[in-house]
Coordinates of C-alpha atoms in Angstrom, one line a residue:
X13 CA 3.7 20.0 1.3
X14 CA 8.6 17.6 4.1
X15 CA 10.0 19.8 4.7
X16 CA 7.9 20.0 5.1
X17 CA 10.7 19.6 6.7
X18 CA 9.4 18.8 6.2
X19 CA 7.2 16.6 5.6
X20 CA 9.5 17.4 2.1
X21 CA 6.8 17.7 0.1
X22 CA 5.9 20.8 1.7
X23 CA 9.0 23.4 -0.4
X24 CA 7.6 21.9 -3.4
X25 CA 4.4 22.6 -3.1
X26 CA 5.5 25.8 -1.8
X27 CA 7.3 26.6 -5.0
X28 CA 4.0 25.9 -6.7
X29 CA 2.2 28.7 -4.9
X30 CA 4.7 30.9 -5.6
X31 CA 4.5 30.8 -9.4
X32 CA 0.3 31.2 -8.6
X33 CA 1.1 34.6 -6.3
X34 CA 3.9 35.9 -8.7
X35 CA 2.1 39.4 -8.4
X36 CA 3.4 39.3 -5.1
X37 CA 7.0 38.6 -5.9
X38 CA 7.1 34.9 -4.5
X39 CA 10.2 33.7 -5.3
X40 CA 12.1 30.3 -5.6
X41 CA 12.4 29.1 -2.1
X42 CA 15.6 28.1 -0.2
X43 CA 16.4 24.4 1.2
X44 CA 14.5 23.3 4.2
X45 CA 16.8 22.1 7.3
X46 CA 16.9 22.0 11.5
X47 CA 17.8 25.0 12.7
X48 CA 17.7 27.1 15.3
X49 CA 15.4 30.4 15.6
X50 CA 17.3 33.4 16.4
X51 CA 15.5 37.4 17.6
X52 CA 13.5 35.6 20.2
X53 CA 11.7 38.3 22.4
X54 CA 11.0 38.2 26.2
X55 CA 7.4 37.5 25.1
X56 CA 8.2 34.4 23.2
X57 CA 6.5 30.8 23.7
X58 CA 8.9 29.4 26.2
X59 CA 11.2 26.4 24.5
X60 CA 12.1 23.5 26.1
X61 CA 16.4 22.3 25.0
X62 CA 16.2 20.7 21.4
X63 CA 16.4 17.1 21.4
X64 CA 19.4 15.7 19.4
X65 CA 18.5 15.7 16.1
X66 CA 18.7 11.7 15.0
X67 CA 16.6 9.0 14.8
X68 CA 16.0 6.1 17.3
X69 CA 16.7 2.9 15.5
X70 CA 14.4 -0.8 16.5
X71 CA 16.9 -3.0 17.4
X72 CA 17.5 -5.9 16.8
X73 CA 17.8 -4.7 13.0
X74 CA 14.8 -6.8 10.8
X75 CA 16.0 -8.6 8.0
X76 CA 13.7 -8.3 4.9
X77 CA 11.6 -11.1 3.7
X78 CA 11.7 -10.6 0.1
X79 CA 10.4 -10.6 -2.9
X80 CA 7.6 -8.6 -2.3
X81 CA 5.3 -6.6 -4.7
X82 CA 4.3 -3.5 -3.5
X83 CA 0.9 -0.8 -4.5
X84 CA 2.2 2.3 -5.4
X85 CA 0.7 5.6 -5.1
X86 CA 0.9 6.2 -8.5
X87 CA -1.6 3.2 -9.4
X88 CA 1.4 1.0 -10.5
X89 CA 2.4 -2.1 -8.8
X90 CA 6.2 -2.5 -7.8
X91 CA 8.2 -5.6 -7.3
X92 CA 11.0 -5.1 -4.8
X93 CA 13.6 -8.0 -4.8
X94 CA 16.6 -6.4 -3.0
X95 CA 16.7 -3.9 -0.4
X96 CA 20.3 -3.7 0.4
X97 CA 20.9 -0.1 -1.4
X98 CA 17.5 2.0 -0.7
X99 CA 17.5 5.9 -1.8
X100 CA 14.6 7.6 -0.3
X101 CA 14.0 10.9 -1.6
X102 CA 12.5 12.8 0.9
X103 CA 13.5 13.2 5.0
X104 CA 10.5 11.7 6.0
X105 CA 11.0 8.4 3.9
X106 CA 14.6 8.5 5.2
X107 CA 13.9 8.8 8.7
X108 CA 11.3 6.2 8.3
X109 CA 13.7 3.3 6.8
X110 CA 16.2 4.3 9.5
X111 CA 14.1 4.2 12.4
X112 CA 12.8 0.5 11.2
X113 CA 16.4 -0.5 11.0
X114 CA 17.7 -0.3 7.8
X115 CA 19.9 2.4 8.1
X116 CA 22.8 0.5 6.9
X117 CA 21.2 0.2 4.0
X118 CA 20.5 3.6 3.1
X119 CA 22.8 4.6 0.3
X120 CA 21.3 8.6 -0.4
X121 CA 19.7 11.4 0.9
X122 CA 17.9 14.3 -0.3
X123 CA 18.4 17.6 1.3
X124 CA 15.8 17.5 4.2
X125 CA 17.4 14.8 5.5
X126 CA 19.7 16.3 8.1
X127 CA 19.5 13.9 11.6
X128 CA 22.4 13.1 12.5
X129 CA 22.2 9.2 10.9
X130 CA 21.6 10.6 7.3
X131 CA 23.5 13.8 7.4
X132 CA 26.9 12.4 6.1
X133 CA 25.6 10.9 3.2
X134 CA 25.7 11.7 -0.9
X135 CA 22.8 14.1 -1.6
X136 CA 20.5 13.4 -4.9
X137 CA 19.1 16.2 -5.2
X138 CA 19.9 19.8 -6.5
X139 CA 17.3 22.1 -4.4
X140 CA 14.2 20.0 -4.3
X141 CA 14.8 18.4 -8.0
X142 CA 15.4 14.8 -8.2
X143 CA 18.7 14.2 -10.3
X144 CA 18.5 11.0 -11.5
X145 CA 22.2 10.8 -12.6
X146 CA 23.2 11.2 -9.3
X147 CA 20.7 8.2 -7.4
X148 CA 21.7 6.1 -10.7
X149 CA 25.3 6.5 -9.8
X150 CA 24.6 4.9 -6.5
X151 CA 23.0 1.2 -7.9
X152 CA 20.1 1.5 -6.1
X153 CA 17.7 -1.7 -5.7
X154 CA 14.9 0.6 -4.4
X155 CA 13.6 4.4 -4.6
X156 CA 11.4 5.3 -2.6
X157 CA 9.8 9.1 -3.1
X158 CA 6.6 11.2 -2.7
X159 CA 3.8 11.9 -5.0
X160 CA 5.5 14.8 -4.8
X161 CA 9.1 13.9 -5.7
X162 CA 10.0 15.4 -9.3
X163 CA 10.8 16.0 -12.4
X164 CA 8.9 13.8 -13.9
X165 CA 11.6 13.2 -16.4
X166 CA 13.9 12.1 -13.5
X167 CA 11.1 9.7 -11.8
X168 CA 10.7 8.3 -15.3
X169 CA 14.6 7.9 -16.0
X170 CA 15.3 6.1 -12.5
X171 CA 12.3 3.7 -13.7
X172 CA 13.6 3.4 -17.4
X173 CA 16.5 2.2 -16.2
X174 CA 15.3 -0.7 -14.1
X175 CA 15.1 0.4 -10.7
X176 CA 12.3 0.1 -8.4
X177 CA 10.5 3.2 -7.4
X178 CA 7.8 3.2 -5.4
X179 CA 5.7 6.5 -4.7
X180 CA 4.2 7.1 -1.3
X181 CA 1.0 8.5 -0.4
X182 CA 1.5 11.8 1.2
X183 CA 1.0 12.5 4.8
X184 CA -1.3 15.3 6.4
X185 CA -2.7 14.3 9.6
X186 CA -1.5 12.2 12.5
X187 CA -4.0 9.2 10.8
X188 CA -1.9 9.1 8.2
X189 CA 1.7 8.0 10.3
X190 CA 0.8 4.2 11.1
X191 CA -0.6 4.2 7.4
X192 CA 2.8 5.6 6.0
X193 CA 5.2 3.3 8.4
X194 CA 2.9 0.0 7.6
X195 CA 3.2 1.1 3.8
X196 CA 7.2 1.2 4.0
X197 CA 7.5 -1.6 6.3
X198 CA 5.4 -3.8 3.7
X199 CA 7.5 -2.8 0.6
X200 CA 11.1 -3.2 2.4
X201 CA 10.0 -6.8 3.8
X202 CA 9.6 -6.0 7.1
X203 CA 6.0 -6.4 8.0
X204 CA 6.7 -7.3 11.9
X205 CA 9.6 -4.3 12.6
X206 CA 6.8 -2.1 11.0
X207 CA 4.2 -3.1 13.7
X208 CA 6.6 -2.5 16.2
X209 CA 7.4 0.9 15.1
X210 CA 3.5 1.7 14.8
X211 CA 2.9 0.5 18.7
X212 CA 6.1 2.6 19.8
X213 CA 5.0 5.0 17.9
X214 CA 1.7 5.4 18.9
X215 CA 2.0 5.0 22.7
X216 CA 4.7 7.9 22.5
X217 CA 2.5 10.2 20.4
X218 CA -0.5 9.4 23.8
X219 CA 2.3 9.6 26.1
X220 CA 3.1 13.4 24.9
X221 CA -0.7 14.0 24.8
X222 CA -1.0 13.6 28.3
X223 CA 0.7 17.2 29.5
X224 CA -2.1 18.7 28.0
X225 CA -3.6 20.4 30.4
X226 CA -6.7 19.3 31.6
X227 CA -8.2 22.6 32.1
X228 CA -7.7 22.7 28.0
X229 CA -10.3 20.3 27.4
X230 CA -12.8 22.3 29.2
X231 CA -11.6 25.7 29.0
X232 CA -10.3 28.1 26.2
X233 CA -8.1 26.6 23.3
X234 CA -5.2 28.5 22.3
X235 CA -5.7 29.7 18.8
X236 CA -2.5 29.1 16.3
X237 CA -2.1 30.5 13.2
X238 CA 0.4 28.6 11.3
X239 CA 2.5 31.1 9.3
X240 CA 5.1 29.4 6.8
X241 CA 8.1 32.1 5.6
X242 CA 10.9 32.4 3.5
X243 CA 12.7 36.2 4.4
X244 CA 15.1 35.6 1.3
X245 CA 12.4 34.5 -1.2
X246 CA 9.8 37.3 0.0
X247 CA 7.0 34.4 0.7
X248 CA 5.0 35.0 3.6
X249 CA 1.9 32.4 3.7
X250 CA -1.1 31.9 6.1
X251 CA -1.7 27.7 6.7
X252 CA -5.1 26.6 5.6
X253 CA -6.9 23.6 6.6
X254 CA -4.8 21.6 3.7
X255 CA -1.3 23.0 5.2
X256 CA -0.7 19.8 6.8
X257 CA -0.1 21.5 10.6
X258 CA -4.1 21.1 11.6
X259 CA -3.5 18.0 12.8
X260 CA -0.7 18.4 15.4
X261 CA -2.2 21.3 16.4
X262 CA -6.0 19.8 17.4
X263 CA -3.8 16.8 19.1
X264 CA -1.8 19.6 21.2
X265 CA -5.1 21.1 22.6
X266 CA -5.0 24.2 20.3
X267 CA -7.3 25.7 17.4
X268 CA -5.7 25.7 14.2
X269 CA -6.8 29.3 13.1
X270 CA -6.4 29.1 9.5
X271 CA -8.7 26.0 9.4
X272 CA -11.5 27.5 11.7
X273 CA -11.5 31.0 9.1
X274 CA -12.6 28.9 6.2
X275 CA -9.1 28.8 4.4
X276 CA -10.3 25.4 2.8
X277 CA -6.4 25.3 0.9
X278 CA -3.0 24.4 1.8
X279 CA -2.0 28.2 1.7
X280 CA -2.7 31.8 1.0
X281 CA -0.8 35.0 1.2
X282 CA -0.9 36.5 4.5
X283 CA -2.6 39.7 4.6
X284 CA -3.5 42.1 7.4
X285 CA -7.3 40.7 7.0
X286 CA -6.8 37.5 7.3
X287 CA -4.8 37.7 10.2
X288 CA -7.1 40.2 12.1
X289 CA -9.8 37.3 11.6
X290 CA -8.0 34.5 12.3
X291 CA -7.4 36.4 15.7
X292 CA -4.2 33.7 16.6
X293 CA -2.9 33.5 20.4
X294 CA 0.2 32.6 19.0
X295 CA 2.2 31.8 15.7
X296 CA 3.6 28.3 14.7
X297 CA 6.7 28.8 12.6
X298 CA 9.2 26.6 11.5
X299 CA 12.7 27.3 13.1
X300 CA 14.4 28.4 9.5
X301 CA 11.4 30.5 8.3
X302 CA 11.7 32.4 12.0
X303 CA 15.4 32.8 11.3
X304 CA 14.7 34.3 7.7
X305 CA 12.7 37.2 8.4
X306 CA 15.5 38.3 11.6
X307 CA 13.7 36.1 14.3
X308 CA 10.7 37.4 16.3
X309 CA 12.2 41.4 15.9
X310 CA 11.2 40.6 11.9
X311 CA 8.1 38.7 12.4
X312 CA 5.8 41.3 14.0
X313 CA 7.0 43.3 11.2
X314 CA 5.1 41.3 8.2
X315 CA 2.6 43.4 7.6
X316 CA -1.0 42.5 10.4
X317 CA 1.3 40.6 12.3
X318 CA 2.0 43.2 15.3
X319 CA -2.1 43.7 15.6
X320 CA -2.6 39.7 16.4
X321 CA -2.8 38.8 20.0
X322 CA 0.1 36.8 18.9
X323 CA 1.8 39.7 17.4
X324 CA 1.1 41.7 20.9
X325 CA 2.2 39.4 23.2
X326 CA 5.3 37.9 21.1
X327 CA 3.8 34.8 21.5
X328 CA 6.0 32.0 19.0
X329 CA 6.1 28.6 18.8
X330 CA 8.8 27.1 16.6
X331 CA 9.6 23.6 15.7
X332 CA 12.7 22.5 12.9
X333 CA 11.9 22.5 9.3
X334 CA 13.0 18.9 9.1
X335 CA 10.4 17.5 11.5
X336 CA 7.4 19.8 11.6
X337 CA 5.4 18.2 8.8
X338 CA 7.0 14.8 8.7
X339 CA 4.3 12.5 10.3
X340 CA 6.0 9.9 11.3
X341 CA 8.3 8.1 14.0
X342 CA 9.6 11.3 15.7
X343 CA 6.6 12.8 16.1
X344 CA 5.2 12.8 19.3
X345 CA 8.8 14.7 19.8
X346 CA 6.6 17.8 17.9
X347 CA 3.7 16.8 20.1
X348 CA 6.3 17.4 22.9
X349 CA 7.3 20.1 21.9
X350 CA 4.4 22.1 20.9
X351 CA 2.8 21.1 24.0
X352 CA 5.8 22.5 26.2
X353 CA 5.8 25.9 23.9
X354 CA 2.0 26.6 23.9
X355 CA 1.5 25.9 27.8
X356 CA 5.1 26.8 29.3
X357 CA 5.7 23.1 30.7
X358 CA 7.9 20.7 29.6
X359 CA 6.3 17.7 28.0

């Protein structure tokens, strides 16, 4: 699934499920980006300020020991020999390479890229489709995407045409961010800056564990369903075990509802049933699904919704499209954040 935010991968996949569920009038869905939820009610999960949305750079910048050849996720095997125009096609590989230090060297964007150090440049993608005219225009000497990253037609053109690409394993769980950064790191020459970012990494991501609070451990969980929406596009889903948010929400203290009923997929239709038995304490949206359905006012409205305890109390936790599902150096700032929201204290 990038988004997400996203990890990025997340709108496609979306899109998929909404071509399986077209008896229920899933649509094509918008662009995923940071934003801010709006219709919050008194009984909303209390939210800590936003954090300005940008990356944190290692500095002193590495410089890439190259050539190096490079697995791909795709089974082929990549030879990168210059790394001074990169085009990653997803927000998460982007925030990746900038947060090692190569921003500099980061020529593109796709749309889910939208921190601050990305924001300003070209875009390469129309909706969540690669356009391979558009990265070729740029003279890239890498391309990095997701398994998920597509057409095909546009993966194969970008490779028929010289460039590198290599494809990335996705990311689902908070195992997979060291694995992701060391994979990056490896490919763009910069072995040691990738180690650094994975200790940084990791000792922020225990850091924000520790505002847990310690009666959690012990006590009652809070149980989360994790709801994904698009208002415009009429595509209300339910999170599954496979929906990527599991993870962060088991490392915040809390249950993650979907996966506890059985939902053994990435996502389902939301129905009145499966919310009554998934029973959730509160809802996990991300910020521009919240703001498509009119804010919380809208959400109690999708249909089993209101009868939650979630629904009752107004309980909502949100968290920006373009970091939710990223996995990778930002977040223990969803850790943080989820943490604050789900226990009413500021990480």
């Amino acid at each position: 699934m990038s988004t997400p935010a996203a990890s990025t991968r997340f709108p496609r996949r979306t899109l998929a499920l909404a071509v399986t569920f077209s008896a229920l009038a899933l649509a094509t869905l918008t662009g995923c980006g940071g934003t801010s939820a709006t219709g919050a009610g008194p009984g909303t999960a209390a939210r800590p300020a936003a954090a300005p949305d940008r990356v944190e750079p290692l500095a002193p910048a590495p410089l890439p020991a190259l050539p190096v050849t490079a697995a791909s996720a795709d089974g082929r095997q990549v030879t990168v020999t210059a790394a001074d125009r990169i085009v990653p096609l997803s927000g998460s590989l982007n925030e990746i390479v900038q947060t090692l230090g190569l921003g500099p060297q980061v020529v593109a964007r796709d749309i889910t890229a939208t921190f601050e150090q990305a924001a300003q440049l070209p875009v390469v993608t129309r909706g969540h489709d690669v356009s391979a005219e558009s990265v070729l225009s740029l003279r890239p000497t890498l391309v990095l995407a997701e398994t998920t990253s597509g057409p095909a037609e546009a993966i194969r053109q970008i490779r028929d045409a010289g460039v590198p690409l290599l494809v990335v394993a996705p990311a689902k769980s908070l195992d997979d961010v060291p694995k992701r950064i060391e994979t990056i790191a490896a490919a763009l020459g910069v072995k040691d800056a990738g180690a650094r970012l994975n200790e940084r990494t990791a000792e922020r991501i225990a850091a924000a564990r520790k505002a847990i609070p310690a009666s959690t451990a012990s006590g009652k969980k809070p149980r989360v369903a994790f709801l994904y929406l698009r208002g415009t596009a009429s595509v209300y889903l339910l999170g599954g075990s496979d929906s990527g948010a599991a993870s962060l929400l088991e490392a915040a203290g809390a249950v993650d509802t979907g996966k506890e009923s059985g939902l053994g997929k990435d996502f389902t239709p939301i129905t009145s049933e499966a919310l009554a038995a998934a029973a959730p304490d509160a809802v996990l949206v991300m910020s521009k699904g919240l703001e498509s359905v009119g804010g919380t006012d809208g959400l109690v409205k999708i249909p089993g919704v209101a009868q939650t305890p979630a629904g009752m109390d107004r309980r909502v936790v949100t968290v920006d499209d373009g970091v939710l599902l990223n996995y990778g150096p930002r977040t223990d700032q969803v850790l943080s954040s989820l943490i604050s929201q789900l226990y009413g204290k500021t990480a």
